[in-house]
Short mmCIF file of C-alpha atoms in Angstrom, two decimals:
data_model
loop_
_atom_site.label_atom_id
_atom_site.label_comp_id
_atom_site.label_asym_id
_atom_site.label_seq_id
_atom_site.Cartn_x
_atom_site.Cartn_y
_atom_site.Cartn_z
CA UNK Z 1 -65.30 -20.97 -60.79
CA UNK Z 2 -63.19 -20.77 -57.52
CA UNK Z 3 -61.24 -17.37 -56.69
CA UNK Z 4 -57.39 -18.57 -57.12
CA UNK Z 5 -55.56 -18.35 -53.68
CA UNK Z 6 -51.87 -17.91 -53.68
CA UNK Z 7 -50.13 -20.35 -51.33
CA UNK Z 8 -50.06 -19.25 -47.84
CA UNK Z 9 -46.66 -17.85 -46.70
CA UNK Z 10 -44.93 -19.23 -43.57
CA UNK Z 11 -43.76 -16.69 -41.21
CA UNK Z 12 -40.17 -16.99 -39.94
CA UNK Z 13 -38.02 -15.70 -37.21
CA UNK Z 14 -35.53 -12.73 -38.06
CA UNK Z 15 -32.63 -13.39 -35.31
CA UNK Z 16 -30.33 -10.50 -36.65
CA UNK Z 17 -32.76 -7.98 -35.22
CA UNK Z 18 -33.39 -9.91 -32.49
CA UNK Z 19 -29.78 -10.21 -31.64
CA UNK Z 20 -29.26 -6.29 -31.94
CA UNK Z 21 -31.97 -5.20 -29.42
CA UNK Z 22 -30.37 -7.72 -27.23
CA UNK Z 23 -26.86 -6.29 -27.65
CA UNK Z 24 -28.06 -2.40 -27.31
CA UNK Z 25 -29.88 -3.73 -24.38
CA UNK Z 26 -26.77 -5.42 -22.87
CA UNK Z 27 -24.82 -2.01 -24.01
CA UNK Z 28 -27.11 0.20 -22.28
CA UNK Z 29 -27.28 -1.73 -18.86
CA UNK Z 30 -23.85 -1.72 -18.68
CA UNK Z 31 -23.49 1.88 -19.25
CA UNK Z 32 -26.57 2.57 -16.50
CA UNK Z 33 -24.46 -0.16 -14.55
CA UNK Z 34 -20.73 1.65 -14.33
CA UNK Z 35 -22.86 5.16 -13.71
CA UNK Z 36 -23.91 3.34 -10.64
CA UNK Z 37 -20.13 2.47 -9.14
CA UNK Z 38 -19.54 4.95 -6.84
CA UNK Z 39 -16.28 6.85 -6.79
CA UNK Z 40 -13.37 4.56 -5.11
CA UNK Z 41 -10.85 6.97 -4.72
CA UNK Z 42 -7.45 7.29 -4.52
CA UNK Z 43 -5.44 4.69 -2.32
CA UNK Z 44 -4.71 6.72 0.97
CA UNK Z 45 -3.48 5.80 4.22
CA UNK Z 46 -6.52 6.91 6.10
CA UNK Z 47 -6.32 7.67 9.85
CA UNK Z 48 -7.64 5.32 11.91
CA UNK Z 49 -10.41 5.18 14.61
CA UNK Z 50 -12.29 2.82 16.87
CA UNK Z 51 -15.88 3.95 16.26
CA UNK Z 52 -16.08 4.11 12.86
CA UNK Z 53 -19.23 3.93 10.99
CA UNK Z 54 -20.28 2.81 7.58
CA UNK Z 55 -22.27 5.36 5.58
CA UNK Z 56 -24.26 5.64 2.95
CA UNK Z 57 -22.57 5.80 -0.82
CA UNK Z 58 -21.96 9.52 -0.96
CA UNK Z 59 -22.18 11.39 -3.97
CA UNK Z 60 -18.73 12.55 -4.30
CA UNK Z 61 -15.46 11.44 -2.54
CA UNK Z 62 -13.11 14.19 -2.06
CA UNK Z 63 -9.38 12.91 -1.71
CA UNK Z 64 -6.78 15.42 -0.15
CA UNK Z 65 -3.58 13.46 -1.13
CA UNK Z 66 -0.43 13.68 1.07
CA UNK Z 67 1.50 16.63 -1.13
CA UNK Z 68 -2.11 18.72 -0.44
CA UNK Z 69 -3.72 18.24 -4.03
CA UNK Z 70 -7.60 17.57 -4.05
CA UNK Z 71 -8.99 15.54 -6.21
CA UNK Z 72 -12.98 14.90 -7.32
CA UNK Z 73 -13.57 11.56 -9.87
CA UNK Z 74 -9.70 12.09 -10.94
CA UNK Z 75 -9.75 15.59 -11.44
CA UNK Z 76 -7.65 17.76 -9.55
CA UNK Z 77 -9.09 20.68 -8.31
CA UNK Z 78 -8.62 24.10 -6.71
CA UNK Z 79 -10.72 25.47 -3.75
CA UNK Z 80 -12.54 27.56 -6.05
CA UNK Z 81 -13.36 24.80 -8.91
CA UNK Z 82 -14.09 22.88 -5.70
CA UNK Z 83 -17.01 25.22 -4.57
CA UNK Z 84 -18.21 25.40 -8.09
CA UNK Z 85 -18.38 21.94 -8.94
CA UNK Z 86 -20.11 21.44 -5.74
CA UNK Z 87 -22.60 24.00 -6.26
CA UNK Z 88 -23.37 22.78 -9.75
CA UNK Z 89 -24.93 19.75 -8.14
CA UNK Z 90 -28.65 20.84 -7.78
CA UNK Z 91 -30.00 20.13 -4.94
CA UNK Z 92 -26.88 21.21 -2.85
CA UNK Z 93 -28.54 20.05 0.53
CA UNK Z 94 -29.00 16.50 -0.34
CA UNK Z 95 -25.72 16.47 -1.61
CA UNK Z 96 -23.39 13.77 0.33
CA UNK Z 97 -19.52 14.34 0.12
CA UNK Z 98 -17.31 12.04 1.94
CA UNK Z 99 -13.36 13.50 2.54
CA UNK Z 100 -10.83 11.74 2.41
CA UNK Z 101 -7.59 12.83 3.41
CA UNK Z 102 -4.42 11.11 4.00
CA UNK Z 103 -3.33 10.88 7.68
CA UNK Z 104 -0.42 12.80 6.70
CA UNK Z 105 -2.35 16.17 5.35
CA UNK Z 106 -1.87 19.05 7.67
CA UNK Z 107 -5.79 19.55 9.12
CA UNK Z 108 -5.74 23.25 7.71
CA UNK Z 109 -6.27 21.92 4.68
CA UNK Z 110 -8.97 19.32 5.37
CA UNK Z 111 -10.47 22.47 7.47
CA UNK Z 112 -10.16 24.55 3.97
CA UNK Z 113 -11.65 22.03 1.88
CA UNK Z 114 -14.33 21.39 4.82
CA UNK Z 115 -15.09 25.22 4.35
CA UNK Z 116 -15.33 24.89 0.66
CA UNK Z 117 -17.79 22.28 0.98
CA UNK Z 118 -20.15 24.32 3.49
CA UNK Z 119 -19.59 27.20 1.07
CA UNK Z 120 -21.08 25.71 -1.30
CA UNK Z 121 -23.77 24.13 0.59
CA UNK Z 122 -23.06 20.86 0.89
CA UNK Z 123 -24.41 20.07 4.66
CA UNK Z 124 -23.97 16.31 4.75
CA UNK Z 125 -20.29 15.98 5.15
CA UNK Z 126 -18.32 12.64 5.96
CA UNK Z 127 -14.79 11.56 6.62
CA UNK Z 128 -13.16 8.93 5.95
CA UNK Z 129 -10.87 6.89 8.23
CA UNK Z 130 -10.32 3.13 8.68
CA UNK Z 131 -11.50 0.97 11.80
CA UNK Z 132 -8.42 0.23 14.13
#
């Protein structure tokens, strides 16, 4: 006498699981994605100037506003949060800060927050300004 087989199961496709990888995958990309966008700023009138250059995407975009506030991603800061913040990035040497300051700052304070940056350590130091 033959061994009785049970009849052989089909396999089938889950798509539920399927579709929630794909949606923490789409999730996570975008999250890696906006990480990525580098700080825009706030809208300035820059200064102008013939031989401008385009640089690399710095690290941080410091924006003296007209009234003499800085601000770093949004936050306003003081000279001293400034230096810390800085400071706190690691490798301090690698670190590229672009300022931006509105043509109609006084340049003591872009030469304060200048000074806060090379207090901290920051060496690779931009400004912004738009071509004329």
């Amino acid at each position: 006498m033959l061994p009785h087989r049970r009849p052989r199961k089909k396999g089938r496709v889950e798509i539920i699981p399927m579709i929630d990888v794909m949606l923490f995958l789409l999730v996570f990309f975008i999250m890696i994605t906006l990480q990525m966008i580098t700080d825009k700023g706030l809208k300035l009138h820059l200064p102008t100037s013939s031989t401008a250059k385009t640089l690399p995407h710095p690290h941080f975009v410091i924006n003296i506003q007209k009234d003499g506030n800085v601000t770093v991603k949004g936050k306003e800061m003081s000279p001293a949060q400034l230096e810390s913040f800085l400071a706190a990035d690691g490798d301090v040497g690698h670190t590229q800060v672009t300022i931006a300051a509105d043509k109609g700052v006084p340049f003591q304070k872009f030469v304060h927050v200048m000074d806060t940056c090379q207090k901290a350590g920051v060496t690779q130091i931009g400004i912004a300004t738009k071509t004329s």
